[in-house]
């Protein structure tokens, strides 16, 4: 388990900031193994320190600190020795505790000041993928780059494993970077090695002071950190909200955000992505075109799915295409990856040869942006001309709007929406389209389903 911290300061300064003399290596005995600190770079204006954690798997079992059932093989054979996990956090607070508290006898002014920092974490387990990793660090102002490791270097055909090497860069105070890593690494790795009790809530809240309450993924962070213990999560979140309301500025900010994006609290965009991916897998699509791809959120998830050989995104808005290029880092993509994806600037209202030859098409939150008289053209372009064997369409369920407290009665969710359909309206339209172009259609809900109003998003899955 390896964490490297680089900073745009001299080796001597970093030594003072971390309270570890750069002239020698340091070793610490921990309950679960040994921690080593040494410097990998000592320049005039750039230095890097490494924290290497040598977890002892046998010692873990003997000391009864391992999770899992009695005598289970995974007591001995597991990822704990090398994966970055809550062990890393324990080591961080033991080894860099003073730096995390923000104190520095010799360099207090540097400790108080944002610096150009970079942390590299090797073997970071991230079952939920790169997007999740980014969603934790990016809102805190860091740039994230992540490289996924194959399951086995010698057998690339086995595909990717669940570990990543993550590089987190940004301008921050050293104490903040260390604290963010302390909280977010265990949140990524649900397998916490020690008993999670109420004092963990205290630790989370203390370390989260000043940033967690306004973090857009605070629920996911609390859930991962507290190992999905519902009572503790509820307690932590309730108290985070308390913290919020003490700060009028934060409250104002929160309200504005809510108005701007009603659906965020439901994490609907992510749920839509998950639901669409599941549909694509069910129809065993090898190629897919995302129509009205916007800034490419779905495309990014599609790229992570190795079973997709050919992916395209199309949008009428050039700005969206540019934003998608940036989000996907198209210009920096390795050629093998770059060959899997293309972006198409075009309109869904005109027949387009570039849309043919795909197994599936996705149309996520797009139809409601089309003028109703234009829908007939859209139907022919997609179902008659492009004619993939599966089409996944999602659109808001108008009935659910009463459940958004911030939305005045009978208003649509977005200024650019030309309509929002009730479930029967969508079903009538979809059934007629399926009938006309030789598809079958079934309906699924996305998001928390209300007994009366139904789900916030409705999805039609067309197949032929
Ligand atoms: N699918 C994305 C974006 C939804 S917003 C997501 O789920 O995040 C609707 C998108 O449809 C916008 O990016 C808009 O530019 C695009 N769009 C609207 N009319 C279009 C048309 N006629 N042809 C192609 N794209 C269109």
GROMACS .gro file of N, CA, C and O and ligand atoms in nm, residues 272 290-295 297 314-317 320 346-349 364-366 369-370, ligand 1:
model
  114
  272UNK      N    1  -3.011   0.678  -1.381
  272UNK     CA    2  -3.046   0.659  -1.522
  272UNK      C    3  -2.933   0.587  -1.594
  272UNK      O    4  -2.956   0.494  -1.671
  290UNK      N    5  -2.538   0.710  -2.850
  290UNK     CA    6  -2.614   0.788  -2.753
  290UNK      C    7  -2.662   0.916  -2.822
  290UNK      O    8  -2.582   1.003  -2.855
  291UNK      N    9  -2.792   0.923  -2.843
  291UNK     CA   10  -2.850   1.034  -2.921
  291UNK      C   11  -2.887   1.148  -2.826
  291UNK      O   12  -2.961   1.127  -2.730
  292UNK      N   13  -2.837   1.268  -2.855
  292UNK     CA   14  -2.856   1.380  -2.761
  292UNK      C   15  -2.766   1.355  -2.640
  292UNK      O   16  -2.810   1.358  -2.526
  293UNK      N   17  -2.637   1.331  -2.667
  293UNK     CA   18  -2.546   1.284  -2.562
  293UNK      C   19  -2.510   1.393  -2.462
  293UNK      O   20  -2.455   1.365  -2.356
  294UNK      N   21  -2.541   1.519  -2.494
  294UNK     CA   22  -2.507   1.627  -2.401
  294UNK      C   23  -2.357   1.629  -2.376
  294UNK      O   24  -2.277   1.613  -2.469
  295UNK      N   25  -2.321   1.647  -2.249
  295UNK     CA   26  -2.179   1.659  -2.217
  295UNK      C   27  -2.108   1.525  -2.201
  295UNK      O   28  -1.994   1.520  -2.154
  297UNK      N   29  -2.197   1.235  -2.019
  297UNK     CA   30  -2.193   1.160  -1.894
  297UNK      C   31  -2.213   1.010  -1.919
  297UNK      O   32  -2.141   0.927  -1.867
  314UNK      N   33  -2.404   1.162  -3.022
  314UNK     CA   34  -2.441   1.269  -3.116
  314UNK      C   35  -2.524   1.374  -3.045
  314UNK      O   36  -2.599   1.346  -2.953
  315UNK      N   37  -2.501   1.497  -3.086
  315UNK     CA   38  -2.578   1.606  -3.026
  315UNK      C   39  -2.588   1.721  -3.125
  315UNK      O   40  -2.497   1.741  -3.205
  316UNK      N   41  -2.696   1.796  -3.115
  316UNK     CA   42  -2.716   1.908  -3.205
  316UNK      C   43  -2.634   2.030  -3.159
  316UNK      O   44  -2.606   2.119  -3.238
  317UNK      N   45  -2.598   2.030  -3.032
  317UNK     CA   46  -2.529   2.147  -2.979
  317UNK      C   47  -2.377   2.127  -2.986
  317UNK      O   48  -2.323   2.032  -2.928
  320UNK      N   49  -2.207   2.127  -2.655
  320UNK     CA   50  -2.214   1.999  -2.583
  320UNK      C   51  -2.109   1.903  -2.635
  320UNK      O   52  -2.044   1.833  -2.557
  346UNK      N   53  -2.484   1.657  -3.507
  346UNK     CA   54  -2.594   1.642  -3.601
  346UNK      C   55  -2.727   1.653  -3.529
  346UNK      O   56  -2.731   1.666  -3.406
  347UNK      N   57  -2.834   1.652  -3.607
  347UNK     CA   58  -2.966   1.667  -3.547
  347UNK      C   59  -3.048   1.540  -3.563
  347UNK      O   60  -3.044   1.475  -3.666
  348UNK      N   61  -3.123   1.513  -3.460
  348UNK     CA   62  -3.210   1.395  -3.459
  348UNK      C   63  -3.332   1.412  -3.549
  348UNK      O   64  -3.415   1.322  -3.559
  349UNK      N   65  -3.344   1.530  -3.606
  349UNK     CA   66  -3.463   1.554  -3.689
  349UNK      C   67  -3.432   1.528  -3.836
  349UNK      O   68  -3.520   1.543  -3.920
  364UNK      N   69  -3.156   0.961  -2.385
  364UNK     CA   70  -3.176   0.984  -2.242
  364UNK      C   71  -3.209   1.130  -2.217
  364UNK      O   72  -3.127   1.219  -2.239
  365UNK      N   73  -3.333   1.153  -2.171
  365UNK     CA   74  -3.379   1.287  -2.137
  365UNK      C   75  -3.363   1.383  -2.256
  365UNK      O   76  -3.310   1.493  -2.240
  366UNK      N   77  -3.407   1.340  -2.371
  366UNK     CA   78  -3.394   1.421  -2.492
  366UNK      C   79  -3.529   1.453  -2.556
  366UNK      O   80  -3.554   1.568  -2.594
  369UNK      N   81  -3.717   1.768  -2.514
  369UNK     CA   82  -3.661   1.893  -2.568
  369UNK      C   83  -3.708   1.919  -2.712
  369UNK      O   84  -3.672   2.020  -2.772
  370UNK      N   85  -3.780   1.824  -2.770
  370UNK     CA   86  -3.822   1.838  -2.910
  370UNK      C   87  -3.963   1.896  -2.917
  370UNK      O   88  -4.050   1.858  -2.836
  465LIG     N1   89  -2.852   1.274  -2.269
  465LIG     C1   90  -2.788   1.377  -2.191
  465LIG     C2   91  -2.836   1.516  -2.222
  465LIG     C3   92  -2.980   1.545  -2.201
  465LIG     S1   93  -3.020   1.714  -2.232
  465LIG     C4   94  -2.804   1.347  -2.044
  465LIG     O1   95  -2.881   1.262  -2.005
  465LIG     O2   96  -2.735   1.411  -1.964
  465LIG     C5   97  -3.086   1.707  -2.396
  465LIG     C6   98  -2.982   1.704  -2.502
  465LIG     O3   99  -3.046   1.682  -2.626
  465LIG     C7  100  -2.904   1.834  -2.515
  465LIG     O4  101  -2.766   1.808  -2.512
  465LIG     C8  102  -2.949   1.889  -2.648
  465LIG     O5  103  -2.847   1.962  -2.714
  465LIG     C9  104  -2.984   1.762  -2.724
  465LIG     N2  105  -3.077   1.784  -2.835
  465LIG    C10  106  -3.188   1.862  -2.835
  465LIG     N3  107  -3.245   1.858  -2.957
  465LIG    C11  108  -3.169   1.777  -3.034
  465LIG    C12  109  -3.174   1.735  -3.169
  465LIG     N4  110  -3.270   1.777  -3.249
  465LIG     N5  111  -3.079   1.652  -3.215
  465LIG    C13  112  -2.979   1.609  -3.133
  465LIG     N6  113  -2.969   1.646  -3.006
  465LIG    C14  114  -3.062   1.729  -2.956
   0.00000   0.00000   0.00000
